């Protein structure tokens, strides 16, 4: 039986930009509007939990109004031809809603909450609002299930072997500013074709094929390039 090649994707905020979700470091990005230290660190949660809670509640509320775009959908469609694994820095669920089956979230998930005393206790949030007084089974206040700056990224251990097993590697919509996620590119096996989809230049130290387009169009371009190399028929639907 013909085995599908493994296509591994590292995605970032840019893939969701055309769905109406702001990126972090572009002009007008979230980190221009908010101070990381005030909303995305454990110290912020200790100092001003109301502000942190409001920040993530707003993000979650907005996520409920967003739909996957052509980029997410194009990546999901590639599963017909490849064994696709998505490693995302995004906390939205747009890859899943587009139909991708294997999605690993490095930085947590907006629609989930977790215990503030036991990080293994993770819960789905009912609706857009996480509230004070909502507690885990050990009695502690639930916090957003987000990896904040200064915290460990436990999912990186799962991501590494996936990256190392890639036959094709795709980077889409990330400025590669945040580690350890950005460092994953260094673990791609030598000789593996790497594609990078981004409308802006991104600094990388390996050989990549640049697709200088937004994800919505860029993933179509990627699919056409892969079709030529791997000789498959584009199926509709
Ligand atoms: P950034 O905001 O740093 O980078 C977004 C990238 O997407 C840039 O390279 C843009 O050029 C590109 N971009 C913009 N619009 C695009 C589009 N329509 N299609 C494709 N690319 C587009 O976001 P990330 O690299 O994802 O972490 O940021 C990494 C982490 O930093 C995030 O997960 C978040 C943030 O702080 C936490 O909050 C823990």
CSV table of C-alpha atoms and ligand atoms in Angstrom, one decimal:
chain,number,residue,atom,x,y,z
A,1,UNK,CA,0.0,0.0,0.0
A,2,UNK,CA,1.3,3.5,-0.9
A,3,UNK,CA,2.3,5.4,2.2
A,4,UNK,CA,1.6,9.1,2.3
A,5,UNK,CA,4.5,11.4,2.8
A,6,UNK,CA,4.5,13.3,6.1
A,7,UNK,CA,3.9,17.0,5.8
A,8,UNK,CA,4.5,19.0,8.9
A,9,UNK,CA,3.3,22.6,9.3
A,10,UNK,CA,4.4,25.2,11.8
A,11,UNK,CA,1.8,27.9,11.9
A,12,UNK,CA,1.5,31.2,13.6
A,13,UNK,CA,-0.9,34.2,14.0
A,14,UNK,CA,-0.6,35.1,10.3
A,15,UNK,CA,-2.6,32.0,9.2
A,16,UNK,CA,-5.6,33.4,11.1
A,17,UNK,CA,-5.2,37.0,10.0
A,18,UNK,CA,-7.6,36.7,7.1
A,19,UNK,CA,-10.2,35.3,9.5
A,20,UNK,CA,-10.1,38.6,11.3
A,21,UNK,CA,-7.8,37.7,14.2
A,22,UNK,CA,-5.0,40.2,14.8
A,23,UNK,CA,-1.4,39.1,14.7
A,24,UNK,CA,1.0,40.1,17.5
A,25,UNK,CA,4.0,41.9,15.9
A,26,UNK,CA,2.7,43.4,12.6
A,27,UNK,CA,1.8,47.1,12.5
A,28,UNK,CA,-1.4,47.4,14.5
A,29,UNK,CA,-0.8,44.0,16.1
A,30,UNK,CA,-1.9,43.0,19.6
A,31,UNK,CA,1.4,43.8,21.2
A,32,UNK,CA,1.2,47.4,20.0
A,33,UNK,CA,-2.1,47.7,21.8
A,34,UNK,CA,-1.3,45.7,24.9
A,35,UNK,CA,1.8,45.4,27.1
A,36,UNK,CA,2.9,41.7,27.2
A,37,UNK,CA,4.0,42.2,30.9
A,38,UNK,CA,0.4,43.4,31.8
A,39,UNK,CA,-1.6,40.6,30.2
A,40,UNK,CA,0.6,37.6,29.2
A,41,UNK,CA,2.8,36.7,32.1
A,42,UNK,CA,2.3,34.8,35.4
A,43,UNK,CA,3.3,38.0,37.2
A,44,UNK,CA,0.4,39.8,35.5
A,45,UNK,CA,-2.0,37.2,36.6
A,46,UNK,CA,-0.8,37.5,40.2
A,47,UNK,CA,-0.9,41.3,40.1
A,48,UNK,CA,-4.0,42.1,38.1
A,49,UNK,CA,-6.0,38.9,37.3
A,50,UNK,CA,-9.1,41.0,36.3
A,51,UNK,CA,-7.2,42.6,33.4
A,52,UNK,CA,-5.7,39.3,32.3
A,53,UNK,CA,-9.1,37.6,32.5
A,54,UNK,CA,-10.7,40.4,30.5
A,55,UNK,CA,-8.0,40.3,27.8
A,56,UNK,CA,-8.5,36.6,27.2
A,57,UNK,CA,-12.3,36.8,27.5
A,58,UNK,CA,-12.2,39.4,24.7
A,59,UNK,CA,-10.0,37.3,22.5
A,60,UNK,CA,-12.4,34.3,23.1
A,61,UNK,CA,-15.5,36.3,22.4
A,62,UNK,CA,-14.0,37.5,19.1
A,63,UNK,CA,-13.0,33.9,18.2
A,64,UNK,CA,-16.6,32.9,18.3
A,65,UNK,CA,-17.3,35.4,15.5
A,66,UNK,CA,-14.4,34.1,13.3
A,67,UNK,CA,-14.4,31.4,10.7
A,68,UNK,CA,-11.5,29.4,9.2
A,69,UNK,CA,-10.2,31.0,6.0
A,70,UNK,CA,-8.9,29.5,2.7
A,71,UNK,CA,-5.5,29.0,4.3
A,72,UNK,CA,-6.8,26.7,7.1
A,73,UNK,CA,-9.1,25.0,4.6
A,74,UNK,CA,-6.3,24.4,2.1
A,75,UNK,CA,-4.1,22.8,4.8
A,76,UNK,CA,-7.0,20.5,5.9
A,77,UNK,CA,-7.5,19.5,2.2
A,78,UNK,CA,-3.8,18.4,1.9
A,79,UNK,CA,-4.7,15.5,4.1
A,80,UNK,CA,-6.0,13.8,1.0
A,81,UNK,CA,-2.5,13.5,-0.3
A,82,UNK,CA,-0.2,13.8,2.8
A,83,UNK,CA,0.0,12.7,6.4
A,84,UNK,CA,-0.4,16.2,7.7
A,85,UNK,CA,0.6,17.3,11.2
A,86,UNK,CA,0.0,20.9,12.3
A,87,UNK,CA,2.0,22.3,15.1
A,88,UNK,CA,0.5,25.7,15.9
A,89,UNK,CA,1.5,28.6,18.1
A,90,UNK,CA,-2.1,29.8,17.8
A,91,UNK,CA,-4.6,29.5,20.6
A,92,UNK,CA,-7.6,29.6,18.3
A,93,UNK,CA,-9.4,26.5,17.0
A,94,UNK,CA,-9.5,27.4,13.3
A,95,UNK,CA,-7.3,24.6,12.1
A,96,UNK,CA,-9.6,22.1,13.8
A,97,UNK,CA,-12.8,23.8,12.5
A,98,UNK,CA,-11.3,23.7,9.0
A,99,UNK,CA,-11.1,19.9,9.3
A,100,UNK,CA,-7.4,19.3,10.2
A,101,UNK,CA,-7.1,16.0,12.2
A,102,UNK,CA,-3.7,16.4,13.8
A,103,UNK,CA,-3.2,19.7,15.5
A,104,UNK,CA,-0.8,20.3,18.4
A,105,UNK,CA,-1.1,23.6,20.2
A,106,UNK,CA,2.2,24.8,21.6
A,107,UNK,CA,0.8,27.9,23.4
A,108,UNK,CA,-2.5,26.5,24.8
A,109,UNK,CA,-6.1,26.9,23.7
A,110,UNK,CA,-8.3,29.9,24.1
A,111,UNK,CA,-11.5,27.9,24.6
A,112,UNK,CA,-10.0,25.9,27.5
A,113,UNK,CA,-9.3,26.8,31.1
A,114,UNK,CA,-7.0,25.1,33.6
A,115,UNK,CA,-6.4,24.8,37.3
A,116,UNK,CA,-4.0,27.3,38.7
A,117,UNK,CA,-2.6,24.7,41.1
A,118,UNK,CA,-2.5,21.6,38.8
A,119,UNK,CA,-1.7,22.2,35.1
A,120,UNK,CA,-3.0,18.7,34.2
A,121,UNK,CA,-6.5,19.7,35.1
A,122,UNK,CA,-7.9,21.3,31.8
A,123,UNK,CA,-11.5,22.1,31.2
A,124,UNK,CA,-13.6,23.4,28.2
A,125,UNK,CA,-15.0,26.8,28.9
A,126,UNK,CA,-18.7,27.1,28.4
A,127,UNK,CA,-19.2,30.0,26.0
A,128,UNK,CA,-16.9,33.0,25.7
A,129,UNK,CA,-16.6,34.0,29.4
A,130,UNK,CA,-14.3,32.5,32.0
A,131,UNK,CA,-15.4,34.0,35.4
A,132,UNK,CA,-13.9,34.5,38.8
A,133,UNK,CA,-15.4,31.9,41.1
A,134,UNK,CA,-15.1,29.1,38.5
A,135,UNK,CA,-12.9,26.6,40.2
A,136,UNK,CA,-11.1,23.3,39.4
A,137,UNK,CA,-11.9,20.1,41.3
A,138,UNK,CA,-9.1,21.0,43.7
A,139,UNK,CA,-10.8,24.2,44.6
A,140,UNK,CA,-8.5,26.7,42.8
A,141,UNK,CA,-9.6,29.5,40.5
A,142,UNK,CA,-9.5,28.5,36.8
A,143,UNK,CA,-7.1,30.5,34.6
A,144,UNK,CA,-6.9,30.7,30.8
A,145,UNK,CA,-5.2,27.7,29.3
A,146,UNK,CA,-2.5,29.8,27.7
A,147,UNK,CA,1.3,29.4,27.9
A,148,UNK,CA,2.4,32.8,29.2
A,149,UNK,CA,5.8,34.4,28.7
A,150,UNK,CA,8.2,32.9,31.2
A,151,UNK,CA,6.4,29.6,31.4
A,152,UNK,CA,7.5,26.2,30.1
A,153,UNK,CA,6.1,24.9,26.8
A,154,UNK,CA,5.4,21.3,27.6
A,155,UNK,CA,4.1,20.4,24.2
A,156,UNK,CA,7.5,21.1,22.7
A,157,UNK,CA,8.5,17.5,23.7
A,158,UNK,CA,5.7,16.1,21.5
A,159,UNK,CA,6.5,18.6,18.7
A,160,UNK,CA,10.2,17.6,18.3
A,161,UNK,CA,9.7,14.0,17.0
A,162,UNK,CA,7.0,15.2,14.7
A,163,UNK,CA,9.3,17.8,13.2
A,164,UNK,CA,12.1,15.3,12.9
A,165,UNK,CA,9.9,12.9,11.0
A,166,UNK,CA,8.8,15.4,8.4
A,167,UNK,CA,9.3,14.6,4.7
A,168,UNK,CA,8.1,18.1,3.8
A,169,UNK,CA,8.0,21.1,6.2
A,170,UNK,CA,5.9,24.2,5.9
A,171,UNK,CA,6.1,27.4,7.9
A,172,UNK,CA,3.2,29.7,7.6
A,173,UNK,CA,2.3,33.0,9.2
A,174,UNK,CA,4.9,33.3,12.0
A,175,UNK,CA,7.6,35.9,12.5
A,176,UNK,CA,9.7,33.1,14.3
A,177,UNK,CA,10.4,35.5,17.1
A,178,UNK,CA,9.3,33.3,20.0
A,179,UNK,CA,11.2,30.3,21.3
A,180,UNK,CA,11.2,27.4,21.7
A,181,UNK,CA,8.7,27.3,18.8
A,182,UNK,CA,10.9,29.2,16.4
A,183,UNK,CA,13.8,26.7,17.1
A,184,UNK,CA,11.8,23.8,15.7
A,185,UNK,CA,13.0,24.7,12.3
A,186,UNK,CA,16.5,23.6,13.3
A,187,UNK,CA,15.3,20.1,13.9
A,188,UNK,CA,14.0,19.5,10.4
A,189,UNK,CA,16.1,16.7,8.8
A,190,UNK,CA,18.8,17.8,6.4
A,191,UNK,CA,17.6,17.7,2.8
A,192,UNK,CA,13.9,18.1,3.7
A,193,UNK,CA,12.1,20.6,1.5
A,194,UNK,CA,11.0,23.6,3.5
A,195,UNK,CA,8.4,26.1,2.3
A,196,UNK,CA,7.7,29.4,4.0
A,197,UNK,CA,4.4,31.2,3.4
A,198,UNK,CA,4.3,34.8,4.5
A,199,UNK,CA,3.5,38.2,2.8
A,200,UNK,CA,6.5,39.8,4.7
A,201,UNK,CA,10.2,38.8,4.9
A,202,UNK,CA,11.0,36.4,7.7
A,203,UNK,CA,14.6,35.8,8.8
A,204,UNK,CA,15.6,32.1,8.5
A,205,UNK,CA,19.0,30.5,8.4
A,206,UNK,CA,18.0,27.5,6.3
A,207,UNK,CA,17.2,27.0,2.7
A,208,UNK,CA,13.5,27.7,2.1
A,209,UNK,CA,11.2,28.1,-0.8
A,210,UNK,CA,9.5,31.5,-0.1
A,211,UNK,CA,5.9,31.9,-1.0
A,212,UNK,CA,5.5,35.6,-0.6
A,213,UNK,CA,1.7,35.7,-0.2
A,214,UNK,CA,-0.9,35.7,2.5
A,215,UNK,CA,-2.0,32.3,3.7
A,216,UNK,CA,-5.3,32.3,1.9
A,217,UNK,CA,-3.6,32.4,-1.5
A,218,UNK,CA,-0.2,31.1,-0.4
A,219,UNK,CA,-1.5,27.7,0.6
A,220,UNK,CA,-3.1,27.3,-2.8
A,221,UNK,CA,0.3,28.2,-4.4
A,222,UNK,CA,2.0,25.6,-2.1
A,223,UNK,CA,-0.6,23.0,-3.1
A,224,UNK,CA,0.1,23.6,-6.8
A,225,UNK,CA,3.9,23.4,-6.2
A,226,UNK,CA,3.4,20.1,-4.3
A,227,UNK,CA,1.1,18.8,-7.0
A,228,UNK,CA,3.9,19.3,-9.6
A,229,UNK,CA,6.5,17.6,-7.4
A,230,UNK,CA,4.5,14.8,-6.0
A,231,UNK,CA,2.3,14.3,-9.0
A,232,UNK,CA,-1.2,14.1,-7.5
A,233,UNK,CA,-4.6,15.2,-8.8
A,234,UNK,CA,-6.3,18.1,-7.1
A,235,UNK,CA,-9.6,16.8,-5.8
A,236,UNK,CA,-12.4,19.2,-5.4
A,237,UNK,CA,-14.4,19.5,-2.1
B,1,LIG,P1,3.6,37.4,14.9
B,1,LIG,O1,2.6,38.4,15.0
B,1,LIG,O2,4.9,37.5,15.6
B,1,LIG,O3,3.9,37.1,13.4
B,1,LIG,C1,2.9,37.0,12.4
B,1,LIG,C2,3.5,36.7,11.1
B,1,LIG,O4,2.4,36.5,10.2
B,1,LIG,C3,4.4,37.8,10.5
B,1,LIG,O5,5.5,37.2,9.9
B,1,LIG,C4,3.5,38.4,9.4
B,1,LIG,O6,4.2,38.9,8.3
B,1,LIG,C5,2.7,37.2,9.0
B,1,LIG,N1,1.3,37.5,8.4
B,1,LIG,C6,0.5,38.6,8.5
B,1,LIG,N2,-0.6,38.4,7.8
B,1,LIG,C7,-0.5,37.2,7.2
B,1,LIG,C8,-1.4,36.5,6.4
B,1,LIG,N3,-2.6,36.9,6.0
B,1,LIG,N4,-1.0,35.2,5.9
B,1,LIG,C9,0.2,34.7,6.3
B,1,LIG,N5,1.1,35.4,7.1
B,1,LIG,C10,0.7,36.6,7.6
B,1,LIG,O7,2.9,36.0,15.4
B,1,LIG,P2,3.5,34.6,15.8
B,1,LIG,O8,4.8,34.4,15.1
B,1,LIG,O9,2.4,33.6,15.7
B,1,LIG,O10,2.4,33.7,22.0
B,1,LIG,O11,3.8,34.9,17.3
B,1,LIG,C11,4.3,33.9,18.1
B,1,LIG,C12,3.8,34.0,19.5
B,1,LIG,O12,4.0,35.3,20.1
B,1,LIG,C13,2.3,33.8,19.7
B,1,LIG,O13,1.9,32.4,19.8
B,1,LIG,C14,1.9,34.5,20.9
B,1,LIG,C15,2.8,35.8,20.7
B,1,LIG,O14,3.2,36.5,21.8
B,1,LIG,C16,1.8,33.9,23.2
B,1,LIG,O15,0.9,34.7,23.5
B,1,LIG,C17,2.3,32.9,24.3
